[in-house]
Every structure is written in structure tokens, then in C-alpha cells.
């Protein structure tokens, strides 16, 4: 299975049209069709369902698409790393990033380093904790910023000088907006929008036995989407402070939990990680500044 053919396959999957894909790839349509047929024969599975005007993935094709995307991500990152081995003035750094106002401490170090090495490019991947950890494990990230306990058997870490405060994001015209803090009993009879990951650990511990009394109507990975749900009247979102604007002209407000609940923040990287020169530079700067 050739890397070039996997790129062809992904282009056709995106375009859902061989003619358009061939034009984007700058190859002839018969050549592209033959490459796809050879790929299907090699795998022994039908990857596409063809019609007169379009082409769609089969279940086997959807599986290959996911695997091909992962493979090509790794190939591209490895290529970048080798290109930058002798280039300390620039290069690419891939960072998984939890959703938190606390990343400002990380970014201050990035900006200091950028003054010395303006050609370094930073690629931030923001998603749920599970997805970030998966990409870190597969070598697609150089390091990650997380807001959960560190698995010391797998990772080295730096603790960041911030604790993220948990609270409730709500509409200003809601029944709980008049309270200064929100207690467990306040949340028993209202629709809750919760962080998917946090409900499995930190919020689970905070609610304790009261968790069974919650009416969780939705879960989320990134709070911005949850804030839209709140604004549209879907419920109350549990999340970190300082992520969503709640100023005078906003429809939303934030109230902290009582008793207070905070989550520390860490920068982690795999033990025995082989860093590129520019990633090593960033890590050394982080160690000095944090």
C-alpha cells in the first residue's frame, strides 16, 4: 500500500467525484481510476459505491479513510521532523491543548521564543481529553496541555501556575442567575449540559451521590458549543470560568460552584520522547519560565 495511493484515495473520498479529484491531483481520470481499482484488489474489499455522477465510500472505505488519515498525519509529521533536524531557526511544533484561559502562560513562553526564532510554526489541536491523549500516544503531538491528573507511568510534566475554577454558565434571565454561587441542590431540577470527560472524574467526585439526581440533557467537548446551547435555552452548562464572554452586553453569566472546585493544569510529554530541535527549545524555555 503506497502513501501516494492513500493520498489519491483520500482526495476522491473528499470530492466524491473522480473527475474533480483527478483535476485537483493533476493526474488523468483513467490513471486515478486504475489506482483505486488496484487498491481495492490489494485489500480484497470494495471501497466505493459508484454511480453516474458521484462516488461514495462503503463501510470498508470509511474504515480505510480513518486509517489513511492517521497514517498520512504520521508520515507528514515525521517528514517535518527530519526536515527540521538541522534547522534550529524554524520548524513545526504540534501541541494538544485543553480549553482553558490558563494557556496564556504557555503562550507567553511561545511569544518569547518567537522573538528569537520567528520561523517556528505552532500547530494547536484543541479537542476533548481522550482525543488529545490518543494523538499524543500515537506520536502526532510533541506535547499536550491538560486539565486532569497526570499518568506518571507514561508522561513527564510541568505544572502550570493556574487552577481552573468550575462553575455554571447560564442565561442572565435564568432562575439561578441571582445566586452568587451554585450548590449541588441548585442543580437537581434543571437541565444540565456537562463536559463529557469531566462527568467521568472531577465532577463525578464533586457531585457524589447527588449525581444520580441530575438531569443531563447534553454533553460537550468544547465549551463554546455548550455556550450556544445555553444561549438558545437548552440548559445550564458546567465548565471553566473565563472561557466565554459574560460582560454587560452578553446574555450569559457565570457563577462558581460551592464548595469551590478547581482543576490544575499541566504540560505533559511522553517519557523518552525524541524531540526535534525546535520542540526541545520550547520545552527548555517552558522549564525556565514555569
XYZ file of N, CA and C in Angstrom:
870
model
N 0.855 -1.190 0.000
C 0.000 0.000 0.000
C 0.896 1.246 0.000
N 0.816 2.040 -1.041
C 1.705 3.186 -1.182
C 1.078 4.449 -0.576
N 1.938 5.284 -0.015
C 1.495 6.552 0.566
C 0.822 7.416 -0.502
N 1.409 7.427 -1.698
C 0.847 8.226 -2.794
C -0.588 7.792 -3.104
N -0.832 6.485 -3.114
C -2.164 5.977 -3.442
C -3.152 6.312 -2.323
N -2.689 6.286 -1.084
C -3.565 6.685 0.029
C -3.984 8.147 -0.108
N -3.071 8.985 -0.574
C -3.432 10.398 -0.814
C -4.476 10.497 -1.929
N -4.310 9.708 -2.966
C -5.299 9.679 -4.041
C -6.661 9.256 -3.488
N -6.648 8.190 -2.703
C -7.883 7.663 -2.122
C -8.602 8.730 -1.290
N -7.867 9.441 -0.452
C -8.489 10.472 0.402
C -9.048 11.624 -0.418
N -8.374 11.979 -1.493
C -8.866 13.072 -2.331
C -10.191 12.689 -2.990
N -10.289 11.471 -3.453
C -11.547 11.003 -4.052
C -12.640 10.935 -2.993
N -12.289 10.464 -1.786
C -13.275 10.390 -0.705
C -13.809 11.777 -0.349
N -12.950 12.784 -0.396
C -13.383 14.148 -0.073
C -14.244 14.739 -1.180
N -13.817 14.550 -2.423
C -14.511 15.157 -3.557
C -15.780 14.397 -3.936
N -15.803 13.077 -3.658
C -16.904 12.196 -4.065
C -17.140 12.267 -5.571
N -16.052 12.504 -6.291
C -16.141 12.614 -7.746
C -14.735 12.392 -8.310
N -14.564 11.374 -9.150
C -13.233 11.036 -9.658
C -12.694 12.123 -10.575
N -13.555 12.708 -11.408
C -13.102 13.747 -12.340
C -12.535 14.945 -11.578
N -13.273 15.416 -10.550
C -12.794 16.557 -9.759
C -11.520 16.205 -8.998
N -11.486 14.992 -8.432
C -10.303 14.580 -7.687
C -9.083 14.498 -8.592
N -9.259 13.955 -9.793
C -8.142 13.853 -10.733
C -7.612 15.231 -11.102
N -8.517 16.186 -11.296
C -8.097 17.548 -11.634
C -7.290 18.168 -10.488
N -7.720 17.945 -9.249
C -7.003 18.503 -8.090
C -5.646 17.825 -7.911
N -5.581 16.554 -8.274
C -4.328 15.812 -8.120
C -3.395 15.976 -9.327
N -3.901 16.605 -10.390
C -3.130 16.829 -11.616
C -2.702 15.509 -12.264
N -3.619 14.541 -12.283
C -3.400 13.298 -12.999
C -4.635 13.013 -13.846
N -4.529 12.077 -14.765
C -5.667 11.788 -15.631
C -6.700 10.950 -14.891
N -7.956 11.047 -15.323
C -9.023 10.271 -14.695
C -8.798 8.765 -14.840
N -8.390 8.268 -16.025
C -8.142 6.816 -16.133
C -7.041 6.334 -15.191
N -5.998 7.144 -15.018
C -4.909 6.768 -14.096
C -5.421 6.676 -12.677
N -6.232 7.656 -12.258
C -6.771 7.642 -10.904
C -7.710 6.454 -10.700
N -8.572 6.186 -11.687
C -9.496 5.044 -11.584
C -8.733 3.733 -11.464
N -7.656 3.611 -12.214
C -6.864 2.381 -12.159
C -6.189 2.218 -10.795
N -5.705 3.324 -10.228
C -5.057 3.263 -8.913
C -6.055 2.826 -7.843
N -7.270 3.334 -7.929
C -8.297 2.949 -6.955
C -8.673 1.476 -7.100
N -8.787 1.013 -8.343
C -9.121 -0.391 -8.573
C -8.015 -1.298 -8.040
N -6.755 -0.905 -8.266
C -5.620 -1.688 -7.762
C -5.632 -1.734 -6.235
N -6.024 -0.606 -5.610
C -6.082 -0.562 -4.150
C -7.159 -1.503 -3.629
N -8.307 -1.516 -4.265
C -9.384 -2.420 -3.859
C -8.949 -3.883 -4.012
N -8.244 -4.172 -5.106
C -7.777 -5.548 -5.316
C -6.735 -5.932 -4.271
N -5.873 -5.002 -3.918
C -4.836 -5.275 -2.917
C -5.455 -5.589 -1.560
N -6.504 -4.830 -1.180
C -7.145 -5.029 0.116
C -8.213 -6.117 0.086
N -8.663 -6.485 -1.115
C -9.694 -7.514 -1.230
C -11.059 -7.033 -0.778
N -11.293 -5.721 -0.813
C -12.565 -5.138 -0.379
C -12.989 -4.039 -1.345
N -14.303 -3.886 -1.485
C -14.853 -2.799 -2.299
C -14.868 -1.541 -1.438
N -14.227 -0.490 -1.904
C -14.080 0.736 -1.116
C -15.087 1.810 -1.501
N -15.610 1.735 -2.739
C -16.509 2.778 -3.228
C -17.769 2.167 -3.838
N -18.856 2.918 -3.726
C -20.071 2.629 -4.484
C -20.167 3.709 -5.550
N -20.145 3.298 -6.807
C -20.085 4.256 -7.901
C -21.463 4.429 -8.537
N -21.774 5.696 -8.887
C -22.988 5.993 -9.643
C -22.580 6.842 -10.845
N -23.558 7.315 -11.593
C -23.239 8.077 -12.807
C -22.535 9.394 -12.508
N -22.893 10.020 -11.384
C -22.394 11.373 -11.138
C -21.533 11.499 -9.877
N -21.492 10.472 -9.057
C -20.733 10.598 -7.812
C -20.217 9.239 -7.362
N -19.418 9.269 -6.304
C -18.820 8.058 -5.770
C -18.818 8.175 -4.255
N -19.233 7.117 -3.557
C -19.367 7.172 -2.102
C -18.631 6.001 -1.462
N -18.192 6.206 -0.223
C -17.459 5.173 0.483
C -18.384 4.066 0.992
N -17.903 2.848 0.904
C -18.556 1.732 1.578
C -18.125 1.762 3.054
N -18.629 0.835 3.863
C -18.189 0.747 5.258
C -16.693 0.472 5.330
N -16.212 -0.406 4.449
C -14.776 -0.695 4.400
C -13.997 0.550 3.970
N -14.586 1.324 3.059
C -13.937 2.560 2.620
C -13.836 3.578 3.741
N -14.882 3.661 4.584
C -14.847 4.601 5.710
C -13.788 4.204 6.726
N -13.614 2.889 6.921
C -12.551 2.434 7.818
C -11.186 2.807 7.257
N -10.987 2.587 5.966
C -9.700 2.934 5.357
C -9.461 4.440 5.415
N -10.522 5.231 5.242
C -10.350 6.690 5.308
C -9.771 7.106 6.658
N -10.319 6.550 7.755
C -9.807 6.884 9.079
C -8.361 6.447 9.221
N -8.056 5.227 8.796
C -6.686 4.730 8.907
C -5.737 5.534 8.011
N -6.182 5.880 6.813
C -5.329 6.635 5.891
C -5.021 8.020 6.448
N -6.011 8.661 7.056
C -5.786 9.980 7.644
C -4.751 9.897 8.756
N -4.854 8.860 9.601
C -3.880 8.678 10.681
C -2.488 8.418 10.120
N -2.402 7.542 9.117
C -1.108 7.197 8.528
C -0.448 8.423 7.907
N -1.219 9.196 7.148
C -0.650 10.356 6.464
C -0.287 11.468 7.442
N -1.066 11.603 8.525
C -0.681 12.559 9.568
C 0.693 12.204 10.127
N 0.898 10.913 10.403
C 2.181 10.469 10.942
C 3.306 10.653 9.920
N 3.037 10.319 8.674
C 4.044 10.485 7.624
C 4.441 11.949 7.491
N 3.453 12.847 7.450
C 3.736 14.273 7.285
C 4.501 14.828 8.487
N 4.108 14.402 9.691
C 4.807 14.885 10.887
C 6.247 14.375 10.910
N 6.444 13.107 10.538
C 7.794 12.555 10.505
C 8.654 13.277 9.486
N 8.082 13.574 8.336
C 8.812 14.324 7.305
C 9.215 15.695 7.819
N 8.275 16.380 8.490
C 8.579 17.694 9.073
C 9.718 17.598 10.075
N 9.676 16.543 10.919
C 10.700 16.397 11.946
C 12.085 16.222 11.338
N 12.196 15.393 10.300
C 13.503 15.174 9.693
C 13.998 16.416 8.942
N 13.082 17.153 8.356
C 13.492 18.395 7.681
C 14.039 19.410 8.670
N 13.524 19.371 9.904
C 13.911 20.377 10.889
C 15.045 19.935 11.803
N 15.596 18.707 11.590
C 16.660 18.231 12.473
C 17.877 19.143 12.454
N 18.181 19.711 11.306
C 19.331 20.611 11.198
C 18.913 22.072 11.139
N 17.652 22.324 11.446
C 17.131 23.694 11.336
C 16.642 24.164 12.697
N 17.526 24.857 13.418
C 17.132 25.342 14.742
C 16.454 26.698 14.658
N 16.444 27.314 13.488
C 15.814 28.622 13.345
C 14.310 28.516 13.088
N 13.839 27.354 12.690
C 12.426 27.212 12.381
C 12.017 25.762 12.396
N 10.752 25.518 12.112
C 10.217 24.162 12.135
C 8.819 24.154 12.704
N 8.267 22.967 12.871
C 6.886 22.822 13.312
C 6.822 22.149 14.676
N 5.927 22.660 15.531
C 5.674 22.070 16.836
C 4.175 21.807 16.939
N 3.808 20.578 17.315
C 2.409 20.180 17.390
C 2.013 20.022 18.856
N 0.947 20.731 19.244
C 0.575 20.827 20.655
C -0.900 20.508 20.820
N -1.205 19.553 21.673
C -2.583 19.311 22.071
C -2.957 20.290 23.165
N -4.165 20.801 23.123
C -4.478 21.915 24.018
C -5.885 21.794 24.593
N -5.955 21.682 25.913
C -7.242 21.730 26.592
C -7.813 23.139 26.504
N -9.110 23.243 26.677
C -9.791 24.535 26.591
C -9.709 25.228 27.947
N -8.851 26.259 28.042
C -8.652 26.953 29.311
C -8.006 28.305 29.080
N -8.407 29.282 29.889
C -7.756 30.587 29.875
C -6.300 30.466 30.305
N -5.971 29.375 31.006
C -4.618 29.181 31.508
C -3.567 28.982 30.443
N -3.950 28.736 29.187
C -2.929 28.559 28.151
C -2.161 29.854 27.906
N -2.640 30.977 28.488
C -1.914 32.235 28.317
C -0.496 32.141 28.856
N -0.272 31.338 29.909
C 1.074 31.186 30.453
C 1.963 30.436 29.470
N 1.410 29.462 28.790
C 2.135 28.747 27.747
C 2.450 29.690 26.585
N 1.463 30.485 26.191
C 1.631 31.370 25.031
C 2.653 32.472 25.298
N 2.799 32.900 26.536
C 3.801 33.915 26.848
C 5.206 33.390 26.584
N 5.419 32.113 26.890
C 6.709 31.499 26.572
C 6.878 31.365 25.068
N 5.805 30.973 24.370
C 5.840 30.872 22.914
C 6.254 32.204 22.292
N 5.685 33.294 22.788
C 5.984 34.613 22.227
C 7.426 35.032 22.495
N 7.948 34.684 23.693
C 9.353 34.989 23.979
C 10.268 34.234 23.024
N 9.954 32.959 22.791
C 10.768 32.149 21.895
C 10.648 32.639 20.457
N 9.469 33.142 20.108
C 9.253 33.615 18.735
C 10.110 34.836 18.415
N 10.452 35.611 19.420
C 11.336 36.752 19.198
C 12.711 36.305 18.713
N 13.175 35.153 19.228
C 14.488 34.624 18.836
C 14.398 33.767 17.580
N 13.276 33.036 17.459
C 13.117 32.091 16.349
C 11.773 32.335 15.667
N 11.679 33.386 14.851
C 10.383 33.762 14.265
C 9.851 32.768 13.242
N 10.671 31.825 12.801
C 10.232 30.899 11.757
C 9.609 29.628 12.333
N 9.546 29.510 13.648
C 8.878 28.340 14.232
C 7.375 28.468 14.012
N 6.754 27.368 13.607
C 5.307 27.339 13.399
C 4.676 26.445 14.460
N 3.597 26.920 15.058
C 2.922 26.196 16.140
C 1.563 25.705 15.641
N 1.298 24.416 15.813
C 0.043 23.815 15.384
C -0.699 23.318 16.625
N -1.785 24.004 16.978
C -2.553 23.660 18.174
C -3.726 22.769 17.792
N -3.890 21.696 18.548
C -5.001 20.764 18.344
C -5.881 20.815 19.579
N -7.065 21.394 19.452
C -7.989 21.524 20.578
C -9.123 20.523 20.424
N -9.304 19.722 21.456
C -10.367 18.721 21.418
C -10.594 18.207 22.828
N -11.380 17.137 22.945
C -11.588 16.507 24.236
C -10.325 15.817 24.724
N -10.257 15.573 26.030
C -9.071 14.986 26.639
C -8.714 13.647 26.014
N -9.692 12.789 25.795
C -9.418 11.457 25.247
C -8.769 11.552 23.873
N -9.267 12.451 23.044
C -8.726 12.601 21.702
C -7.295 13.126 21.732
N -7.031 14.093 22.612
C -5.677 14.642 22.741
C -4.710 13.570 23.218
N -5.112 12.803 24.239
C -4.244 11.737 24.741
C -3.951 10.699 23.668
N -4.954 10.394 22.857
C -4.771 9.422 21.783
C -3.743 9.909 20.776
N -3.828 11.183 20.396
C -2.877 11.733 19.424
C -1.468 11.805 20.015
N -1.373 12.090 21.302
C -0.065 12.121 21.954
C 0.558 10.721 21.977
N -0.261 9.723 22.278
C 0.218 8.344 22.316
C 0.703 7.884 20.942
N 0.040 8.339 19.890
C 0.393 7.893 18.534
C 1.510 8.730 17.917
N 2.050 9.667 18.691
C 3.180 10.449 18.212
C 2.820 11.591 17.303
N 1.538 11.958 17.255
C 1.111 13.057 16.380
C 1.277 14.413 17.059
N 1.540 14.417 18.356
C 1.761 15.663 19.093
C 3.121 15.599 19.784
N 3.750 16.766 19.919
C 5.005 16.842 20.662
C 4.749 16.926 22.165
N 3.705 17.615 22.530
C 3.345 17.785 23.941
C 1.882 18.158 24.018
N 1.336 18.163 25.220
C -0.083 18.488 25.379
C -0.296 19.260 26.671
N -1.302 20.125 26.653
C -1.721 20.878 27.835
C -3.027 20.260 28.303
N -3.046 19.742 29.529
C -4.218 19.017 30.013
C -4.692 19.583 31.346
N -5.943 19.281 31.692
C -6.505 19.710 32.984
C -7.065 18.488 33.708
N -6.196 17.507 33.893
C -6.565 16.277 34.583
C -5.302 15.723 35.226
N -5.431 14.781 36.161
C -4.236 14.200 36.774
C -3.319 13.574 35.728
N -2.004 13.650 35.968
C -1.009 13.129 35.034
C -0.759 11.652 35.316
N -0.739 10.851 34.262
C -0.365 9.451 34.380
C 1.162 9.384 34.427
N 1.715 9.260 35.633
C 3.167 9.329 35.810
C 3.888 8.128 35.220
N 3.169 7.056 34.920
C 3.807 5.900 34.297
C 4.108 6.142 32.816
N 3.439 7.137 32.219
C 3.591 7.392 30.782
C 4.258 8.721 30.462
N 4.045 9.738 31.342
C 4.391 11.094 30.941
C 5.293 11.801 31.946
N 6.134 12.684 31.424
C 6.781 13.724 32.216
C 5.887 14.953 32.169
N 6.082 15.876 33.112
C 5.150 17.007 33.142
C 5.763 18.250 33.775
N 5.146 19.369 33.470
C 5.362 20.645 34.160
C 4.006 21.122 34.646
N 3.936 21.564 35.889
C 2.683 22.130 36.392
C 2.633 23.608 36.040
N 1.497 24.036 35.513
C 1.336 25.435 35.156
C 0.793 26.219 36.353
N 1.109 27.504 36.437
C 0.730 28.308 37.607
C -0.725 28.785 37.556
N -1.646 27.831 37.413
C -3.050 28.216 37.306
C -3.921 27.058 37.763
N -5.032 27.379 38.395
C -6.074 26.404 38.699
C -7.358 26.890 38.046
N -8.012 26.026 37.300
C -9.226 26.398 36.586
C -10.446 26.231 37.488
N -11.209 27.300 37.637
C -12.381 27.279 38.508
C -13.611 26.778 37.757
N -14.276 25.783 38.361
C -15.510 25.255 37.790
C -16.719 26.082 38.238
N -17.694 26.162 37.361
C -18.911 26.864 37.699
C -20.001 26.570 36.683
N -21.030 27.383 36.698
C -22.186 27.172 35.827
C -22.363 28.385 34.924
N -22.418 28.124 33.632
C -22.708 29.154 32.638
C -24.203 29.132 32.379
N -24.848 30.306 32.482
C -26.314 30.352 32.358
C -26.756 31.662 31.722
N -27.998 31.713 31.322
C -28.578 32.953 30.831
C -28.808 33.901 32.004
N -28.681 35.199 31.761
C -28.874 36.175 32.825
C -30.321 36.264 33.298
N -31.244 35.769 32.472
C -32.645 35.788 32.884
C -33.081 34.459 33.506
N -32.126 33.583 33.829
C -32.464 32.282 34.402
C -32.737 32.402 35.901
N -33.350 31.370 36.452
C -33.748 31.402 37.859
C -32.564 31.344 38.824
N -31.410 30.843 38.375
C -30.246 30.737 39.247
C -29.292 31.921 39.134
N -29.568 32.841 38.211
C -28.640 33.949 37.967
C -28.517 34.890 39.166
N -29.520 34.923 40.045
C -29.466 35.803 41.206
C -28.577 35.289 42.314
N -28.111 34.062 42.223
C -27.251 33.488 43.252
C -25.791 33.859 42.993
N -24.998 34.014 44.065
C -23.579 34.304 43.923
C -22.781 33.041 43.658
N -23.214 31.932 44.216
C -22.578 30.633 43.984
C -23.664 29.586 43.767
N -23.263 28.463 43.183
C -24.216 27.399 42.879
C -23.836 26.135 43.664
N -24.798 25.609 44.419
C -24.583 24.399 45.199
C -25.206 23.186 44.496
N -24.892 22.004 45.002
C -25.380 20.772 44.366
C -26.903 20.750 44.269
N -27.555 21.166 45.357
C -29.014 21.090 45.367
C -29.657 22.035 44.354
N -28.949 23.122 43.979
C -29.488 24.061 42.989
C -29.609 23.427 41.611
N -28.816 22.375 41.364
C -28.732 21.791 40.032
C -29.564 20.519 39.858
N -30.310 20.159 40.883
C -31.043 18.892 40.827
C -32.256 18.926 39.903
N -32.843 20.080 39.716
C -34.107 20.145 38.960
C -34.008 21.001 37.701
N -32.779 21.157 37.181
C -32.607 21.968 35.975
C -31.873 21.144 34.914
N -32.067 21.459 33.632
C -31.361 20.737 32.568
C -29.867 21.102 32.555
N -29.013 20.090 32.594
C -27.575 20.300 32.694
C -26.877 19.914 31.396
N -25.925 20.761 30.972
C -25.042 20.472 29.843
C -23.645 20.307 30.439
N -23.089 19.123 30.340
C -21.854 18.814 31.060
C -20.713 18.440 30.134
N -19.506 18.750 30.563
C -18.315 18.240 29.894
C -18.320 16.717 29.950
N -18.140 16.068 28.819
C -18.209 14.608 28.753
C -17.133 13.961 29.617
N -15.903 14.441 29.490
C -14.802 13.853 30.235
C -14.929 14.130 31.726
N -15.272 15.376 32.084
C -15.308 15.751 33.496
C -16.371 14.990 34.266
N -17.449 14.606 33.589
C -18.514 13.892 34.272
C -18.082 12.490 34.660
N -16.943 12.059 34.109
C -16.424 10.735 34.441
C -15.416 10.788 35.589
N -14.947 11.997 35.955
C -13.960 12.060 37.025
C -14.202 13.210 37.984
N -13.749 14.427 37.637
C -13.757 15.510 38.618
C -15.163 15.908 39.062
N -16.107 16.032 38.137
C -17.476 16.386 38.521
C -18.176 15.230 39.209
N -17.829 14.023 38.821
C -18.389 12.843 39.476
C -18.043 12.852 40.962
N -16.786 13.183 41.277
C -16.369 13.246 42.683
C -17.070 14.387 43.414
N -17.235 15.535 42.751
C -17.838 16.705 43.417
C -19.313 16.459 43.725
N -20.039 15.875 42.782
C -21.465 15.630 42.998
C -21.716 14.448 43.935
N -20.814 13.471 43.915
C -21.000 12.306 44.765
C -22.306 11.595 44.470
N -23.043 11.258 45.516
C -24.302 10.531 45.354
C -25.372 11.371 44.679
N -25.206 12.696 44.689
C -26.202 13.578 44.068
C -26.205 13.463 42.546
N -25.172 12.824 41.983
C -25.072 12.735 40.531
C -26.296 12.072 39.915
N -26.841 11.081 40.604
C -27.995 10.344 40.063
C -29.243 11.219 39.954
N -29.243 12.358 40.645
C -30.414 13.235 40.624
C -30.331 14.306 39.541
N -29.212 14.328 38.798
C -29.034 15.360 37.778
C -29.787 15.012 36.498
N -30.272 16.059 35.838
C -30.933 15.906 34.543
C -29.969 16.389 33.463
N -29.086 15.489 33.008
C -28.093 15.855 31.994
C -28.726 15.700 30.613
N -28.933 16.843 29.949
C -29.618 16.828 28.651
C -28.643 16.793 27.479
N -27.361 17.123 27.740
C -26.368 17.124 26.659
C -24.973 17.094 27.267
N -24.010 16.609 26.492
C -22.606 16.663 26.886
C -21.817 17.356 25.778
N -20.613 17.818 26.102
C -19.812 18.566 25.128
C -18.332 18.293 25.338
N -17.524 18.646 24.331
C -16.070 18.619 24.443
C -15.497 20.031 24.568
N -16.060 20.995 23.828
C -15.579 22.373 23.856
C -16.704 23.296 24.329
N -16.375 24.186 25.262
C -17.401 24.975 25.936
C -18.080 25.978 25.014
N -17.417 26.402 23.946
C -18.068 27.379 23.072
C -19.384 26.823 22.535
N -19.357 25.560 22.087
C -20.593 24.948 21.590
C -21.647 24.884 22.687
N -21.213 24.550 23.905
C -22.153 24.500 25.028
C -22.740 25.878 25.315
N -21.934 26.931 25.125
C -22.441 28.286 25.386
C -23.561 28.659 24.426
N -23.480 28.172 23.188
C -24.562 28.410 22.224
C -25.823 27.679 22.682
N -25.653 26.453 23.179
C -26.799 25.705 23.709
C -27.448 26.463 24.870
N -26.619 27.026 25.739
C -27.139 27.790 26.873
C -27.892 29.020 26.379
N -27.293 29.738 25.453
C -27.918 30.957 24.932
C -29.262 30.666 24.280
N -29.382 29.493 23.662
C -30.634 29.124 22.994
C -31.650 28.511 23.948
N -31.302 28.423 25.240
C -32.262 27.966 26.242
C -32.299 26.472 26.480
N -31.225 25.772 26.082
C -31.217 24.320 26.228
C -30.923 23.876 27.659
N -30.214 24.707 28.427
C -29.915 24.317 29.794
C -28.789 25.128 30.399
N -28.201 24.599 31.481
C -27.103 25.216 32.220
C -25.829 24.412 31.955
N -24.747 25.087 31.612
C -23.512 24.377 31.266
C -22.518 24.420 32.414
N -21.976 23.264 32.761
C -20.898 23.162 33.737
C -19.574 23.288 32.997
N -18.722 24.218 33.430
C -17.455 24.419 32.731
C -16.535 25.346 33.492
N -15.421 25.734 32.846
C -14.428 26.614 33.455
C -14.816 28.079 33.302
N -14.353 28.871 34.252
C -14.518 30.325 34.188
C -13.570 30.909 33.133
N -13.875 32.101 32.654
C -13.026 32.921 31.777
C -12.885 32.388 30.352
N -13.744 31.458 29.970
C -13.688 30.956 28.597
C -14.724 31.608 27.691
N -15.852 31.969 28.269
C -16.948 32.568 27.495
C -17.192 33.983 27.996
N -17.332 34.910 27.075
C -17.572 36.308 27.440
C -18.916 36.450 28.147
N -18.882 37.100 29.321
C -20.111 37.298 30.102
C -20.233 38.762 30.547
N -19.740 39.679 29.717
C -19.767 41.100 30.065
C -21.166 41.697 30.029
N -21.255 43.012 30.231
C -22.562 43.693 30.322
C -23.474 43.482 29.126
N -22.907 43.366 27.935
C -23.743 43.218 26.746
C -23.916 41.755 26.335
N -23.566 40.817 27.231
C -23.767 39.393 26.953
C -25.067 38.914 27.578
N -25.668 37.917 26.963
C -26.878 37.296 27.523
C -26.548 36.312 28.640
N -25.255 36.012 28.804
C -24.842 34.943 29.701
C -24.121 35.468 30.944
N -24.114 34.641 31.989
C -23.345 34.939 33.195
C -22.758 33.643 33.732
N -21.767 33.763 34.614
C -21.080 32.600 35.181
C -21.138 32.682 36.696
N -21.448 31.567 37.345
C -21.469 31.507 38.804
C -20.611 30.315 39.256
N -19.652 30.531 40.180
C -18.799 29.433 40.635
C -19.558 28.436 41.497
N -19.023 27.223 41.557
C -19.601 26.181 42.398
C -19.212 26.410 43.866
N -20.086 25.954 44.744
C -19.808 25.978 46.176
C -20.193 24.619 46.781
N -19.254 23.917 47.417
C -17.869 24.295 47.678
C -17.064 24.415 46.387
N -16.021 25.225 46.452
C -15.232 25.533 45.264
C -14.607 24.276 44.670
N -14.603 24.214 43.361
C -13.982 23.108 42.642
C -13.013 23.675 41.612
N -11.754 23.257 41.679
C -10.751 23.726 40.719
C -10.005 22.539 40.127
N -9.485 22.729 38.923
C -8.686 21.703 38.243
C -7.320 22.285 37.899
N -6.229 21.637 38.341
C -4.882 22.111 37.986
C -4.599 21.843 36.512
N -3.535 22.446 36.034
C -3.210 22.373 34.611
C -1.754 21.944 34.444
N -1.515 21.052 33.477
C -0.172 20.512 33.281
C 0.201 20.518 31.804
N 1.508 20.622 31.547
C 2.067 20.341 30.228
C 2.706 18.966 30.324
N 2.330 18.054 29.446
C 2.858 16.696 29.509
C 3.502 16.309 28.188
N 4.452 15.373 28.254
C 5.042 14.789 27.060
C 5.444 13.354 27.403
N 5.510 12.510 26.395
C 5.792 11.096 26.614
C 7.193 10.900 27.180
N 7.311 9.945 28.086
C 8.631 9.589 28.580
C 9.477 9.060 27.423
N 10.756 9.420 27.438
C 11.701 9.011 26.386
C 11.298 9.579 25.024
N 10.615 10.721 25.052
C 10.209 11.385 23.808
C 11.439 11.888 23.049
N 11.480 11.633 21.755
C 12.542 12.167 20.905
C 12.031 13.457 20.276
N 12.526 14.583 20.751
C 12.063 15.882 20.283
C 12.894 16.374 19.102
N 12.262 17.160 18.233
C 13.008 17.906 17.231
C 13.743 19.039 17.938
N 14.747 19.637 17.300
C 15.464 20.739 17.952
C 14.552 21.880 18.395
N 13.578 22.252 17.567
C 12.729 23.385 17.948
C 11.791 23.019 19.093
N 11.294 21.772 19.126
C 10.451 21.346 20.238
C 11.267 21.303 21.529
N 12.525 20.890 21.435
C 13.406 20.895 22.606
C 13.632 22.308 23.114
N 13.793 23.245 22.183
C 13.961 24.649 22.577
C 12.745 25.143 23.356
N 11.566 24.828 22.846
C 10.349 25.264 23.530
C 10.256 24.651 24.921
N 10.547 23.366 25.032
C 10.451 22.704 26.332
C 11.429 23.313 27.334
N 12.635 23.620 26.902
C 13.618 24.238 27.805
C 13.143 25.610 28.258
N 12.559 26.377 27.348
C 12.014 27.691 27.720
C 10.883 27.553 28.708
N 10.025 26.551 28.490
C 8.905 26.314 29.425
C 9.432 25.953 30.803
N 10.464 25.132 30.857
C 11.034 24.747 32.156
C 11.595 25.955 32.884
N 12.227 26.865 32.135
C 12.785 28.063 32.768
C 11.690 29.005 33.251
N 10.652 29.163 32.444
C 9.628 30.161 32.750
C 8.558 29.660 33.718
N 8.332 28.349 33.769
C 7.275 27.822 34.609
C 7.821 27.169 35.875
